[in-house]
mmCIF file of C-alpha atoms in Angstrom:
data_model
loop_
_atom_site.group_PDB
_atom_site.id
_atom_site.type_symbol
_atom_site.label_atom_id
_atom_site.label_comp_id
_atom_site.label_asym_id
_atom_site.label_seq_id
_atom_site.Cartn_x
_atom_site.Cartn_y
_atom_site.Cartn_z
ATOM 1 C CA UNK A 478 0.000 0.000 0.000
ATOM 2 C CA UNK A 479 1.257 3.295 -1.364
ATOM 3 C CA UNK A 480 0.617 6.749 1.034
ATOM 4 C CA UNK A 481 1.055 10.215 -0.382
ATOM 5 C CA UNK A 482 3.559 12.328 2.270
ATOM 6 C CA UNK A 483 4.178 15.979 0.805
ATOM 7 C CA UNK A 484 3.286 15.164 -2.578
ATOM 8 C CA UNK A 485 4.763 11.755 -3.175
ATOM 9 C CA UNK A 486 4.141 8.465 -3.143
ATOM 10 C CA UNK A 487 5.699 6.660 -0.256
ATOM 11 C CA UNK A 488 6.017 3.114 0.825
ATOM 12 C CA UNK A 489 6.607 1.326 4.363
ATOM 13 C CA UNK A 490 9.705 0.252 5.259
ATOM 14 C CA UNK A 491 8.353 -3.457 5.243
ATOM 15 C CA UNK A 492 7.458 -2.902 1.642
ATOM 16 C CA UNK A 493 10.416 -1.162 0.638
ATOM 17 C CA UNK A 494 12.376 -4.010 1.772
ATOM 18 C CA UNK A 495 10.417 -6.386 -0.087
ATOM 19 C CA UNK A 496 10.616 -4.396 -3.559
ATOM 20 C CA UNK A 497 14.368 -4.254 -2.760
ATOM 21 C CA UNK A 498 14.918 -8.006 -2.236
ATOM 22 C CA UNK A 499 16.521 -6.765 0.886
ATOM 23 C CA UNK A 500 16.486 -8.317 4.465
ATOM 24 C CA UNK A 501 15.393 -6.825 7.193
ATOM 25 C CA UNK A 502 19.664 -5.881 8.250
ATOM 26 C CA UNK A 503 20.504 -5.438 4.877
ATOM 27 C CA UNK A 504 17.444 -2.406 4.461
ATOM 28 C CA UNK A 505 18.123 -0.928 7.694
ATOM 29 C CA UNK A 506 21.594 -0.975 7.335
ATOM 30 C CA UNK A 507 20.873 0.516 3.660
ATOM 31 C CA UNK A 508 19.042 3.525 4.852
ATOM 32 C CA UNK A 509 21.652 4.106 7.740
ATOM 33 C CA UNK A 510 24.403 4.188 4.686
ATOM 34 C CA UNK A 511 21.950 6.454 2.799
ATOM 35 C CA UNK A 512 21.722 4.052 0.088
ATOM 36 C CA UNK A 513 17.904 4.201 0.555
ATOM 37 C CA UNK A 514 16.595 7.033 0.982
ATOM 38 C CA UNK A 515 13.521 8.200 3.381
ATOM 39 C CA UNK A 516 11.293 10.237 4.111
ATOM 40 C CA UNK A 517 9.320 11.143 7.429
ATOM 41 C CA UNK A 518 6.149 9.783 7.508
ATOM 42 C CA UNK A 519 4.702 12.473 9.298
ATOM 43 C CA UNK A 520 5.070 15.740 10.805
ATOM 44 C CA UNK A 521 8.139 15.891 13.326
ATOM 45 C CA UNK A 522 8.060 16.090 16.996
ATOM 46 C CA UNK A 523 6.533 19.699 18.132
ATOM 47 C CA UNK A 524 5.108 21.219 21.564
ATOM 48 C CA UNK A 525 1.816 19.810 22.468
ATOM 49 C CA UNK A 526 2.857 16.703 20.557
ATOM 50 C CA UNK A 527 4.197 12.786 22.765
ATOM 51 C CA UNK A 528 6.227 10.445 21.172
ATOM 52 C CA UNK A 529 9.286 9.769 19.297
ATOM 53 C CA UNK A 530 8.972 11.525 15.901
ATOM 54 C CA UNK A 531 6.981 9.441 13.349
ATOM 55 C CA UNK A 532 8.548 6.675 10.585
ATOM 56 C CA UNK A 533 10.044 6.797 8.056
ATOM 57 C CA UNK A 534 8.867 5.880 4.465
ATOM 58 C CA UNK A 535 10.461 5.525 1.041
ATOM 59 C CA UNK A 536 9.695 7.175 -1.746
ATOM 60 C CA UNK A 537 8.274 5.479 -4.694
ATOM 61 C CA UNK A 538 10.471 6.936 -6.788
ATOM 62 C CA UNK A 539 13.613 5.738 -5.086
ATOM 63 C CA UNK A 540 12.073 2.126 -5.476
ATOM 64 C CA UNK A 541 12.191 2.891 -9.208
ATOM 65 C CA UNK A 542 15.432 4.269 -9.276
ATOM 66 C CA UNK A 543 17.247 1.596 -7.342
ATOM 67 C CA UNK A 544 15.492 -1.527 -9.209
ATOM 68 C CA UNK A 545 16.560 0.367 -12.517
ATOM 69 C CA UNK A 546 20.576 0.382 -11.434
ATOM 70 C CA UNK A 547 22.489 -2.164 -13.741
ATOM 71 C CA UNK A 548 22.874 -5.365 -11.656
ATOM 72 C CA UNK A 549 19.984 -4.906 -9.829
ATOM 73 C CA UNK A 550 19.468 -6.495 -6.656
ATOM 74 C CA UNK A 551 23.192 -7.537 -6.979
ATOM 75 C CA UNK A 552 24.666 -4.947 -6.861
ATOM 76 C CA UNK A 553 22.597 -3.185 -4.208
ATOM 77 C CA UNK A 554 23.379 -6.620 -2.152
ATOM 78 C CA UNK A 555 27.323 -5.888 -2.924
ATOM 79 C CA UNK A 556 27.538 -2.629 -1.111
ATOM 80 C CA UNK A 557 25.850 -4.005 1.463
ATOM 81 C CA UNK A 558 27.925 -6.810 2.186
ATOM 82 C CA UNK A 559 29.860 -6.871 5.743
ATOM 83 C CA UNK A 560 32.323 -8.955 7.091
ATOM 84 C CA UNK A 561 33.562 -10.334 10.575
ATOM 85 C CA UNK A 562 37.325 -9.432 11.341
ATOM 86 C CA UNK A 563 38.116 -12.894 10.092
ATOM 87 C CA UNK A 564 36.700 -12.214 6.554
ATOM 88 C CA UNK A 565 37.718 -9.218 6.811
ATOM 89 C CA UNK A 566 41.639 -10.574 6.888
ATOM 90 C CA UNK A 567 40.777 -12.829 3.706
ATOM 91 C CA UNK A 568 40.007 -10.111 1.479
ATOM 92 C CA UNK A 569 42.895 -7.967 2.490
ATOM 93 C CA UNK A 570 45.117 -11.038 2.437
ATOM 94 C CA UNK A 571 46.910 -10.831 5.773
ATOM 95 C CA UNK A 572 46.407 -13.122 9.081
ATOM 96 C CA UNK A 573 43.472 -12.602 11.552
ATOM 97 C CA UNK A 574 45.703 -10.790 14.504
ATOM 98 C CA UNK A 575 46.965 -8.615 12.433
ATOM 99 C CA UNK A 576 43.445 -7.579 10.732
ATOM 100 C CA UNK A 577 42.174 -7.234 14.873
ATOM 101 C CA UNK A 578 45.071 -5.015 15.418
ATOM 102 C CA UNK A 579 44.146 -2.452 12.441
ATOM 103 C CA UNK A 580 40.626 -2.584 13.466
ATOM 104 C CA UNK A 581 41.543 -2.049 17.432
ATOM 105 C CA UNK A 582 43.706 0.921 15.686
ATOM 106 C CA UNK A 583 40.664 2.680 13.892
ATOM 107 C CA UNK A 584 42.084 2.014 11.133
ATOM 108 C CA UNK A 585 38.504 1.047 9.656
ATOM 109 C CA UNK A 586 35.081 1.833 11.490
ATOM 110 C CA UNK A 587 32.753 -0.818 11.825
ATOM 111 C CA UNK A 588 29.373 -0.235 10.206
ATOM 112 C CA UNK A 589 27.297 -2.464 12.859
ATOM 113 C CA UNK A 590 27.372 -5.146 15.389
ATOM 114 C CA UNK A 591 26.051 -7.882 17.275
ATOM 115 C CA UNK A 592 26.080 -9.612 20.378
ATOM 116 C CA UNK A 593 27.220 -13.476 20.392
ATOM 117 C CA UNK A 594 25.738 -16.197 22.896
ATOM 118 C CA UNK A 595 29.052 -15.561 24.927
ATOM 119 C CA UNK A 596 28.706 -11.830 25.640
ATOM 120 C CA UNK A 597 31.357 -10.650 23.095
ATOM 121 C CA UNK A 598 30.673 -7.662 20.628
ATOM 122 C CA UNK A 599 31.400 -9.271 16.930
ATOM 123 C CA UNK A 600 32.220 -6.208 15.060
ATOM 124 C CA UNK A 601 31.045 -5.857 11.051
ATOM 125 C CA UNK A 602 32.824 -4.014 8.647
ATOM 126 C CA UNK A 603 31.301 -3.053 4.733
ATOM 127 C CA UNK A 604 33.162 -4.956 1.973
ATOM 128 C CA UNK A 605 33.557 -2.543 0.573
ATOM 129 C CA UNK A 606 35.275 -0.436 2.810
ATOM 130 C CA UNK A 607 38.067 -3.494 3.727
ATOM 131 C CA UNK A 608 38.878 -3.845 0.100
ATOM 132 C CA UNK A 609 39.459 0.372 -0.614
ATOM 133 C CA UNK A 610 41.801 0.319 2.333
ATOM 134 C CA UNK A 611 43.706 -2.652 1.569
ATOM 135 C CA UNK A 612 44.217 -0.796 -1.737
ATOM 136 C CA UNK A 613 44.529 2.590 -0.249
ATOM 137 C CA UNK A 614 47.230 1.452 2.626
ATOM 138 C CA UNK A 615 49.467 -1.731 1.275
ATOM 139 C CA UNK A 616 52.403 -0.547 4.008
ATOM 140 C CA UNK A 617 49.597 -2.152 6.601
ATOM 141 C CA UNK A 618 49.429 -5.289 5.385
ATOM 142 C CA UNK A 619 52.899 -6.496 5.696
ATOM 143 C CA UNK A 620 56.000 -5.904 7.487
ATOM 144 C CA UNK A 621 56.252 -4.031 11.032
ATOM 145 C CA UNK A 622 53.560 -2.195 12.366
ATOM 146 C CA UNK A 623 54.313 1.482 12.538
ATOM 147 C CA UNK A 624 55.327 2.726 16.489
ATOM 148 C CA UNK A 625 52.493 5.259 17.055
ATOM 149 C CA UNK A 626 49.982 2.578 15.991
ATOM 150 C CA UNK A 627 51.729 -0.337 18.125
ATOM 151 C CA UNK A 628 52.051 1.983 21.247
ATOM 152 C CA UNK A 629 48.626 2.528 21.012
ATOM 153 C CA UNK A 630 47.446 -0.911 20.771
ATOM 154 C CA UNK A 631 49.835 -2.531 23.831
ATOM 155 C CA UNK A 632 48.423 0.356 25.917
ATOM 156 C CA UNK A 633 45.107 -1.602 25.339
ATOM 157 C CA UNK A 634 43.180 0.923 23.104
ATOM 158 C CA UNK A 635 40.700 -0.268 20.913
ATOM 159 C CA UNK A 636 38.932 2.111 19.127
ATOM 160 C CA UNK A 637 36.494 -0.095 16.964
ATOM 161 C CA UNK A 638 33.412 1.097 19.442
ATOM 162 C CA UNK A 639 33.920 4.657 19.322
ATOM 163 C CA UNK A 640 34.681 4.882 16.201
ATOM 164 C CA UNK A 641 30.781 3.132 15.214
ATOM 165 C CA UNK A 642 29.363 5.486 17.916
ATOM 166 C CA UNK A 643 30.986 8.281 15.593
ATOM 167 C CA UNK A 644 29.689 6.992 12.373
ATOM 168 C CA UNK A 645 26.304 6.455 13.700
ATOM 169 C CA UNK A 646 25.647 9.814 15.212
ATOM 170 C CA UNK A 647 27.126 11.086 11.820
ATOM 171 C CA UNK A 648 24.422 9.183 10.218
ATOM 172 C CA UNK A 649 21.730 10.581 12.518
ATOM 173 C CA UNK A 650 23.042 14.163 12.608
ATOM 174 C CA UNK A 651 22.891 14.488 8.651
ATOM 175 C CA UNK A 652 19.178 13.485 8.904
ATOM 176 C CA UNK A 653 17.588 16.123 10.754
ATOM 177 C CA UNK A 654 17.485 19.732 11.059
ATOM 178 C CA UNK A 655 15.540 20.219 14.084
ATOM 179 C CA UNK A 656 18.268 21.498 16.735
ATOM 180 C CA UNK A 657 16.479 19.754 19.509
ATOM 181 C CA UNK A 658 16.445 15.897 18.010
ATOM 182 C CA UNK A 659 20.216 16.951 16.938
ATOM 183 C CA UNK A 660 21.003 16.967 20.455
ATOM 184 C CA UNK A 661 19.098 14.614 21.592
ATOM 185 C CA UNK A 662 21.653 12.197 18.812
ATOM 186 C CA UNK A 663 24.743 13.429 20.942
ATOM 187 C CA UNK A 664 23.128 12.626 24.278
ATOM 188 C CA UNK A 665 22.047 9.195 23.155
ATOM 189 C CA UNK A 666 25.778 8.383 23.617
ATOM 190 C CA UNK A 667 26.350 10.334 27.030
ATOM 191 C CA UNK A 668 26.324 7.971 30.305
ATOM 192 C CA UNK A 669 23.464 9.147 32.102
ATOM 193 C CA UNK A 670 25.604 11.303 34.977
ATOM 194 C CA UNK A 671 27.410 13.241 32.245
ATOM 195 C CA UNK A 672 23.704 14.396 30.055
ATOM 196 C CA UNK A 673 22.968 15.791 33.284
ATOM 197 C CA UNK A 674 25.750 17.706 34.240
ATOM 198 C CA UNK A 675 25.383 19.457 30.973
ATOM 199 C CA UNK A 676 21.870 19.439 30.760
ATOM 200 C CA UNK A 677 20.879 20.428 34.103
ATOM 201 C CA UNK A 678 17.126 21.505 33.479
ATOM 202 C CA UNK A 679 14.884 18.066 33.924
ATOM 203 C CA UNK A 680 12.958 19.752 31.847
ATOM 204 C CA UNK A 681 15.268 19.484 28.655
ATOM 205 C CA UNK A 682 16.399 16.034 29.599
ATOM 206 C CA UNK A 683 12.613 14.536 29.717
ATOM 207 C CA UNK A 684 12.899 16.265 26.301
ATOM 208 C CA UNK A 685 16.293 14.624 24.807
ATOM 209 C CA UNK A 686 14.554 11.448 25.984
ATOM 210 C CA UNK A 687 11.584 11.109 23.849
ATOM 211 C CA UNK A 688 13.708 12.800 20.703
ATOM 212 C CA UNK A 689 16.589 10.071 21.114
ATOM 213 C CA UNK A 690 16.582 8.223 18.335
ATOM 214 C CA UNK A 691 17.853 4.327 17.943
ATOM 215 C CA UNK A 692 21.456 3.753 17.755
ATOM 216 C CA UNK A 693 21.594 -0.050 16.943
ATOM 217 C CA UNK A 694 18.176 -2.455 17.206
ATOM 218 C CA UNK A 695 18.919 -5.722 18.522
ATOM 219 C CA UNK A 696 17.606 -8.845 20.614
ATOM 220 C CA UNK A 697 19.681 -9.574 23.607
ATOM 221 C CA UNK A 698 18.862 -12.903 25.744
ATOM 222 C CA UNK A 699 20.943 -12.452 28.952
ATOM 223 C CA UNK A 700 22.063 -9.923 31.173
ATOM 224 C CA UNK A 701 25.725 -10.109 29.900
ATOM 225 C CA UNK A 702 24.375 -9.433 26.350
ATOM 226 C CA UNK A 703 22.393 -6.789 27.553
ATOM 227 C CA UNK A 704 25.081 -5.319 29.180
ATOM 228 C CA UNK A 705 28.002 -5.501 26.402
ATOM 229 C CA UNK A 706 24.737 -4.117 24.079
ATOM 230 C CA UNK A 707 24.913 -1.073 26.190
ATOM 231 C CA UNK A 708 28.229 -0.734 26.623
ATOM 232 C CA UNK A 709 29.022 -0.586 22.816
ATOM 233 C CA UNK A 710 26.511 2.322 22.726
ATOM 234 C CA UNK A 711 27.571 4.514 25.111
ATOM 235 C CA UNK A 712 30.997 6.728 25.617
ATOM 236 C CA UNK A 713 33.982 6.004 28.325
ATOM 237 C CA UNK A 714 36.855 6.857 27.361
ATOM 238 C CA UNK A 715 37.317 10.718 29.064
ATOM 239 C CA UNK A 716 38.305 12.605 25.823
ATOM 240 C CA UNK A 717 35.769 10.594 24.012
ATOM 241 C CA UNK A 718 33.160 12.107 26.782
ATOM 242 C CA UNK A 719 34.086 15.245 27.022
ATOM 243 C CA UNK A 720 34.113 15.864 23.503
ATOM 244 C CA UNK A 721 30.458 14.552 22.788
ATOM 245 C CA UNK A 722 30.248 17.112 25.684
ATOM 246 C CA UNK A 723 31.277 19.905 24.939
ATOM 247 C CA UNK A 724 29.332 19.294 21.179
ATOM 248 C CA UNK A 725 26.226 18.857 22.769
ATOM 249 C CA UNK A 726 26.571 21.713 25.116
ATOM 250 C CA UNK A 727 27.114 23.480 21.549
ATOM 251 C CA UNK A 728 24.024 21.982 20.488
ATOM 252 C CA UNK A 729 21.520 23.143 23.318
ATOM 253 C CA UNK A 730 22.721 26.654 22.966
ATOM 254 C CA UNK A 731 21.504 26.108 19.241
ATOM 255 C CA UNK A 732 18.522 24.807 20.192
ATOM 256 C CA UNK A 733 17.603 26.956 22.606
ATOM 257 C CA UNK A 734 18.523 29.590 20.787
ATOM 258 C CA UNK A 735 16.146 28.663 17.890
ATOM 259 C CA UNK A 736 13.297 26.862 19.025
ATOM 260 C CA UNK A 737 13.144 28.176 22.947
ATOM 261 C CA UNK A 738 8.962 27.022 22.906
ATOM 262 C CA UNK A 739 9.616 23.552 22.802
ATOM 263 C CA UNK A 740 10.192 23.077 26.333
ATOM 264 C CA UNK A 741 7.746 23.909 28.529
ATOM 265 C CA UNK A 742 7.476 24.155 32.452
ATOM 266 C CA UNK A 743 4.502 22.615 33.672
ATOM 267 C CA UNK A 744 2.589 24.202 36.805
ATOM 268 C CA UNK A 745 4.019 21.885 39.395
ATOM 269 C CA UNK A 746 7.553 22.239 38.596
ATOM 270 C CA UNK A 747 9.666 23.111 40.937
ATOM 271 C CA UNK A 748 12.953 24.663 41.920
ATOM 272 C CA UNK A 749 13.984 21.545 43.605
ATOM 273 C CA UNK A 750 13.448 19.284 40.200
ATOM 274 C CA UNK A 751 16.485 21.924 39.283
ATOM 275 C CA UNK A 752 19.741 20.797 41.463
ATOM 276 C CA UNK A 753 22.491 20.640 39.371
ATOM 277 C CA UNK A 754 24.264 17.536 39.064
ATOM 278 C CA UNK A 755 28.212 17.018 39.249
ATOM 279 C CA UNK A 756 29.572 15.036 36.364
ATOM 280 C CA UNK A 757 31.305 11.939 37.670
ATOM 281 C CA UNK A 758 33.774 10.518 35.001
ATOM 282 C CA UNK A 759 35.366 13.566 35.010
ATOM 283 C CA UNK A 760 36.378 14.259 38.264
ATOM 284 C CA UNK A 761 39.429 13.461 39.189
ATOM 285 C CA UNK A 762 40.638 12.864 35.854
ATOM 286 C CA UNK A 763 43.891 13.075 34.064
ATOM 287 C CA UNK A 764 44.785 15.632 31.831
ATOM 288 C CA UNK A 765 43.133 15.966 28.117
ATOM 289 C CA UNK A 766 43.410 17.400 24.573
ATOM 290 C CA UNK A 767 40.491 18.679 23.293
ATOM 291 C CA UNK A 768 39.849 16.923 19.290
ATOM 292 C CA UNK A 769 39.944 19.571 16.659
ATOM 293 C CA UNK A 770 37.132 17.523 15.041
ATOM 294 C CA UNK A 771 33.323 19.197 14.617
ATOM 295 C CA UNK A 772 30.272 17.186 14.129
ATOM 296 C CA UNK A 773 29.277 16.902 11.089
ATOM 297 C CA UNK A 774 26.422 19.644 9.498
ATOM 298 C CA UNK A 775 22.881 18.767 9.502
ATOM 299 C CA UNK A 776 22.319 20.276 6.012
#
């Protein structure tokens, strides 16, 4: 069934899928990658409105455009394609430790994840991406690794989580130009303590809460999973916190600035909701560079 949104034809996502010859991951993971493209399905989160904002739909149009590619589904299928660290070191042609190293490195973000009976995070990187870097940086896949890189990685770094929390709030951030559900992105990554300390007013967070979108969907059938689930999505490394900090400190100016309306104080509020609360991973901490890095522009 076909639904006209702003003078289109649109689809659901079910039924995009379907006219894709995509599965469920594969079409999520498409419209994540922009590959897809959506729509909203109605109008966005305003005052007087509850909820999340509405669905998403696709375009009839972009059904038509996609199944008239050369090499359709194929093709579509290719891009889509991810691989475990394992597969990851057969295409690139190098051993499975030294594949886990690069990825520990950053040297590749992850696109998604899941969580294995054990507890573990498997990580999943696009074919695509494995092979262009392979190509782009032979030096990696042979011979010592270079001292920066191997300093990093007997310190115990691994970066492979924070870099997917960076791509996915990327992804989210280019998708909306309301200044409110742009922060709400940034604080979907934030432990708890630290969206507090920098969004003191109750208020505002009750408000981040029911704009924060969904960083990764998934089933999880213990407590361990559940835990490593949550883990993957949220910050803890201290620079890593205190930049998504400082950016969505950035981003509540914004959004106060622009849309002040959309939070409203209800009779029975009171000065006491207000306390401010003391951040706790960074008290106490060590010394920190701030990243030169921006988030990326909603446009």
């Amino acid at each position: 069934m076909t639904v006209m949104c702003d003078g289109q034809q649109t689809l659901t996502m079910g039924r995009a899928a379907r006219e894709l010859e995509l599965r469920s991951g594969e079409f999520e993971l498409a419209t994540q990658l922009g590959h897809v493209r959506t729509v909203p399905a109605g109008p966005a989160d305003r005052p007087g409105s509850a909820g999340p904002p509405a669905r998403c739909r696709v375009p009839a149009e972009e059904i038509a455009r996609l199944k008239a590619e050369p090499g359709f589904p194929e093709a579509l299928r290719e891009r889509l394609r991810t691989l475990t660290t394992n597969e990851a070191a057969a295409l690139m042609g190098i051993g499975p430790g030294r594949a886990l190293r690069l990825t520990r490195a950053g040297c590749v973000s992850p696109v998604r994840f899941y969580v294995n009976r054990f507890g573990a995070v498997v990580w999943l990187y696009l074919a695509t991406e494995i092979a262009e870097f392979a190509e782009r940086q032979p030096e990696l896949m042979q011979g010592s690794t270079p001292a920066a890189m191997r300093v990093m990685l007997d310190n115990g770094q691994d970066w492979r989580a924070r870099e997917w929390r960076s791509r996915r709030v990327a992804q989210l951030m280019r998708r909306t130009d309301d200044p409110w559900a742009a922060a709400a992105v940034i604080a979907a990554v934030l432990p708890p303590e630290e969206l507090a300390s920098v969004a003191q007013d109750p208020l505002e967070r009750t408000l981040l809460r029911r704009l924060r979108p969904i960083l990764a969907s998934m089933i999880t059938a213990t407590p361990a999973a559940r835990e490593a689930f949550e883990r993957a999505l949220t910050a803890e490394e201290f620079d890593e916190v205190m930049w998504y900090r400082v950016n969505l400190s950035r981003s509540l100016e914004e959004a106060r600035r622009e849309d002040p309306g959309r939070v409203r104080t209800p009779p029975a509020a009171t000065a006491a909701t207000r306390r401010p609360v003391q951040p706790s991973s960074l008290r106490n901490s060590p010394s920190w560079t701030t990243e030169t890095r921006s988030l990326p522009s909603r446009s």
